[in-house]
Amino acid sequence: MTTTILAVGYQQNWWDILTSSFMRNALIGGTLVALAAGLIGYFIVIRSSAFAAHALAHIGFPGATGAVLVGLPVGVGLTVFCVGGALAIGALGKRAEEREVATGTVLAVAMGVGLLFSSMATKSSSTVTNVLFGNLLAVTGDQLVGFAGGVAALAAVIAVVYRPLLFASVNPAVAEAKGVPVRALSVVFMVLLGVAVAMAVQAVGMLLLFALVVTPAATAIMLTARPPAAMAVSAVLSVCAVWAGLVISAMFNMPPSFPIVAIVGAIWLLVWLAAERRHRAPAAA
């Protein structure tokens, strides 16, 4: 058995690649996914729901492989299972401890079903690879329509529930005492998270999803304490990382997921180091 190693190096015709139709779809799709990640990422961080985001990506795995079995688009299966898993977690877990248990339980069941579907589907190999690592360069027109609808739905719902959701996220006990429907908002948030995760998995894969959905938001929170500004900064960082990652992908013949993740990780590290240095300066003085 021989192994073929993909040559990574500077490509003279990178501009032609960057202006091609498939790269144009990747730029549009990546931008839409990045906007969705920026909108929901802030709430993921302040609600300490990073594990739920990571778990939902894995819960979408049986949806993707199951879609292959029945001949449906992978994106449909991902969305159905991510949103279904989000509803199950939101309904089963009222308190943080219960959510952790519910998330772990649903994750375990979903992964088992995913492995079963994967073994039954003869064409699942490429699907599994795409779900694990993403395939932004293969985004289709139908997926772009789905991404646009997902971003529009996320923006509309967040605009409606922004204030009560923020209150319930920052101080759920006080919010509940004030009559805010904390449980219902938790379910709404999980559904929004499921939609965003289903989109992001198709771009960077479930193994690298954390970097696009959580890391820009964590970076933004270190830069500003104002929620609207943090959401805007998170979205801008995500979009810029996707664009830069696609340019690097075209220039050096590599999958875009790695440079996207490397860029957001490097920005987070630089901001964190700057914040640490700023905090230590008054103490030293």
PDB file of C-alpha atoms in Angstrom, residues 70-164:
ATOM      1  CA  VAL A  70     -31.482   7.606   2.437  1.00  0.00           C
ATOM      2  CA  GLY A  71     -30.148   9.785  -0.373  1.00  0.00           C
ATOM      3  CA  LEU A  72     -30.655  13.199   1.246  1.00  0.00           C
ATOM      4  CA  PRO A  73     -28.180  16.113   1.222  1.00  0.00           C
ATOM      5  CA  VAL A  74     -25.666  15.848   4.048  1.00  0.00           C
ATOM      6  CA  GLY A  75     -26.530  19.361   5.226  1.00  0.00           C
ATOM      7  CA  VAL A  76     -30.146  18.347   5.811  1.00  0.00           C
ATOM      8  CA  GLY A  77     -29.127  15.404   7.978  1.00  0.00           C
ATOM      9  CA  LEU A  78     -26.658  17.530   9.917  1.00  0.00           C
ATOM     10  CA  THR A  79     -29.239  20.219  10.616  1.00  0.00           C
ATOM     11  CA  VAL A  80     -31.969  17.777  11.662  1.00  0.00           C
ATOM     12  CA  PHE A  81     -29.732  15.924  14.109  1.00  0.00           C
ATOM     13  CA  CYS A  82     -27.993  19.032  15.469  1.00  0.00           C
ATOM     14  CA  VAL A  83     -31.301  20.794  16.107  1.00  0.00           C
ATOM     15  CA  GLY A  84     -32.883  17.591  17.430  1.00  0.00           C
ATOM     16  CA  GLY A  85     -29.944  17.038  19.767  1.00  0.00           C
ATOM     17  CA  ALA A  86     -30.151  20.663  20.883  1.00  0.00           C
ATOM     18  CA  LEU A  87     -33.852  20.256  21.707  1.00  0.00           C
ATOM     19  CA  ALA A  88     -33.146  17.064  23.653  1.00  0.00           C
ATOM     20  CA  ILE A  89     -30.336  18.671  25.663  1.00  0.00           C
ATOM     21  CA  GLY A  90     -32.375  21.809  26.306  1.00  0.00           C
ATOM     22  CA  ALA A  91     -35.406  19.812  27.437  1.00  0.00           C
ATOM     23  CA  LEU A  92     -33.477  17.351  29.626  1.00  0.00           C
ATOM     24  CA  GLY A  93     -31.110  19.768  31.353  1.00  0.00           C
ATOM     25  CA  LYS A  94     -32.510  22.654  33.371  1.00  0.00           C
ATOM     26  CA  ARG A  95     -29.488  23.375  35.559  1.00  0.00           C
ATOM     27  CA  ALA A  96     -25.864  23.433  34.427  1.00  0.00           C
ATOM     28  CA  GLU A  97     -25.127  20.053  36.041  1.00  0.00           C
ATOM     29  CA  GLU A  98     -28.150  18.468  34.369  1.00  0.00           C
ATOM     30  CA  ARG A  99     -27.158  19.937  30.992  1.00  0.00           C
ATOM     31  CA  GLU A 100     -23.704  18.372  31.252  1.00  0.00           C
ATOM     32  CA  VAL A 101     -25.211  14.936  31.942  1.00  0.00           C
ATOM     33  CA  ALA A 102     -27.850  15.364  29.234  1.00  0.00           C
ATOM     34  CA  THR A 103     -25.230  16.504  26.733  1.00  0.00           C
ATOM     35  CA  GLY A 104     -22.977  13.535  27.471  1.00  0.00           C
ATOM     36  CA  THR A 105     -25.868  11.070  27.251  1.00  0.00           C
ATOM     37  CA  VAL A 106     -27.206  12.397  23.950  1.00  0.00           C
ATOM     38  CA  LEU A 107     -23.656  12.555  22.570  1.00  0.00           C
ATOM     39  CA  ALA A 108     -22.946   8.908  23.431  1.00  0.00           C
ATOM     40  CA  VAL A 109     -26.185   7.675  21.854  1.00  0.00           C
ATOM     41  CA  ALA A 110     -25.667   9.798  18.736  1.00  0.00           C
ATOM     42  CA  MET A 111     -22.106   8.588  18.184  1.00  0.00           C
ATOM     43  CA  GLY A 112     -23.265   4.980  18.463  1.00  0.00           C
ATOM     44  CA  VAL A 113     -25.980   5.569  15.878  1.00  0.00           C
ATOM     45  CA  GLY A 114     -23.477   7.400  13.677  1.00  0.00           C
ATOM     46  CA  LEU A 115     -21.070   4.461  13.694  1.00  0.00           C
ATOM     47  CA  LEU A 116     -23.950   2.122  12.798  1.00  0.00           C
ATOM     48  CA  PHE A 117     -25.039   4.306   9.878  1.00  0.00           C
ATOM     49  CA  SER A 118     -21.431   4.683   8.738  1.00  0.00           C
ATOM     50  CA  SER A 119     -20.934   0.919   8.613  1.00  0.00           C
ATOM     51  CA  MET A 120     -24.172   0.490   6.639  1.00  0.00           C
ATOM     52  CA  ALA A 121     -23.469   3.195   4.039  1.00  0.00           C
ATOM     53  CA  THR A 122     -21.138   2.118   1.240  1.00  0.00           C
ATOM     54  CA  LYS A 123     -20.481   5.740   0.214  1.00  0.00           C
ATOM     55  CA  SER A 124     -19.858   7.091   3.701  1.00  0.00           C
ATOM     56  CA  SER A 125     -16.045   7.333   3.591  1.00  0.00           C
ATOM     57  CA  SER A 126     -15.864  10.754   1.932  1.00  0.00           C
ATOM     58  CA  THR A 127     -18.845  11.933   3.987  1.00  0.00           C
ATOM     59  CA  VAL A 128     -17.109  10.994   7.242  1.00  0.00           C
ATOM     60  CA  THR A 129     -13.954  12.832   6.142  1.00  0.00           C
ATOM     61  CA  ASN A 130     -15.931  15.951   5.220  1.00  0.00           C
ATOM     62  CA  VAL A 131     -17.829  15.915   8.520  1.00  0.00           C
ATOM     63  CA  LEU A 132     -14.607  15.474  10.494  1.00  0.00           C
ATOM     64  CA  PHE A 133     -12.532  18.112   8.711  1.00  0.00           C
ATOM     65  CA  GLY A 134     -14.999  20.153   6.646  1.00  0.00           C
ATOM     66  CA  ASN A 135     -15.011  20.804   2.908  1.00  0.00           C
ATOM     67  CA  LEU A 136     -15.506  24.517   2.373  1.00  0.00           C
ATOM     68  CA  LEU A 137     -14.165  24.315  -1.190  1.00  0.00           C
ATOM     69  CA  ALA A 138     -17.035  22.023  -2.201  1.00  0.00           C
ATOM     70  CA  VAL A 139     -19.907  24.261  -1.042  1.00  0.00           C
ATOM     71  CA  THR A 140     -22.804  24.108  -3.509  1.00  0.00           C
ATOM     72  CA  GLY A 141     -25.431  26.648  -4.499  1.00  0.00           C
ATOM     73  CA  ASP A 142     -28.070  24.776  -2.489  1.00  0.00           C
ATOM     74  CA  GLN A 143     -25.857  24.934   0.586  1.00  0.00           C
ATOM     75  CA  LEU A 144     -25.429  28.682   0.110  1.00  0.00           C
ATOM     76  CA  VAL A 145     -29.204  29.084   0.146  1.00  0.00           C
ATOM     77  CA  GLY A 146     -29.363  27.037   3.343  1.00  0.00           C
ATOM     78  CA  PHE A 147     -26.557  29.050   4.935  1.00  0.00           C
ATOM     79  CA  ALA A 148     -28.262  32.335   4.037  1.00  0.00           C
ATOM     80  CA  GLY A 149     -31.525  31.109   5.542  1.00  0.00           C
ATOM     81  CA  GLY A 150     -29.727  29.951   8.677  1.00  0.00           C
ATOM     82  CA  VAL A 151     -27.977  33.294   9.186  1.00  0.00           C
ATOM     83  CA  ALA A 152     -31.218  35.212   8.589  1.00  0.00           C
ATOM     84  CA  ALA A 153     -33.069  33.024  11.105  1.00  0.00           C
ATOM     85  CA  LEU A 154     -30.292  33.366  13.695  1.00  0.00           C
ATOM     86  CA  ALA A 155     -30.157  37.144  13.315  1.00  0.00           C
ATOM     87  CA  ALA A 156     -33.941  37.511  13.501  1.00  0.00           C
ATOM     88  CA  VAL A 157     -34.352  35.339  16.603  1.00  0.00           C
ATOM     89  CA  ILE A 158     -31.382  36.894  18.417  1.00  0.00           C
ATOM     90  CA  ALA A 159     -32.747  40.368  17.660  1.00  0.00           C
ATOM     91  CA  VAL A 160     -36.055  39.386  19.296  1.00  0.00           C
ATOM     92  CA  VAL A 161     -34.688  37.595  22.389  1.00  0.00           C
ATOM     93  CA  TYR A 162     -31.401  39.487  22.786  1.00  0.00           C
ATOM     94  CA  ARG A 163     -32.120  41.322  26.056  1.00  0.00           C
ATOM     95  CA  PRO A 164     -33.830  38.495  27.982  1.00  0.00           C
TER      96      PRO A 164
END
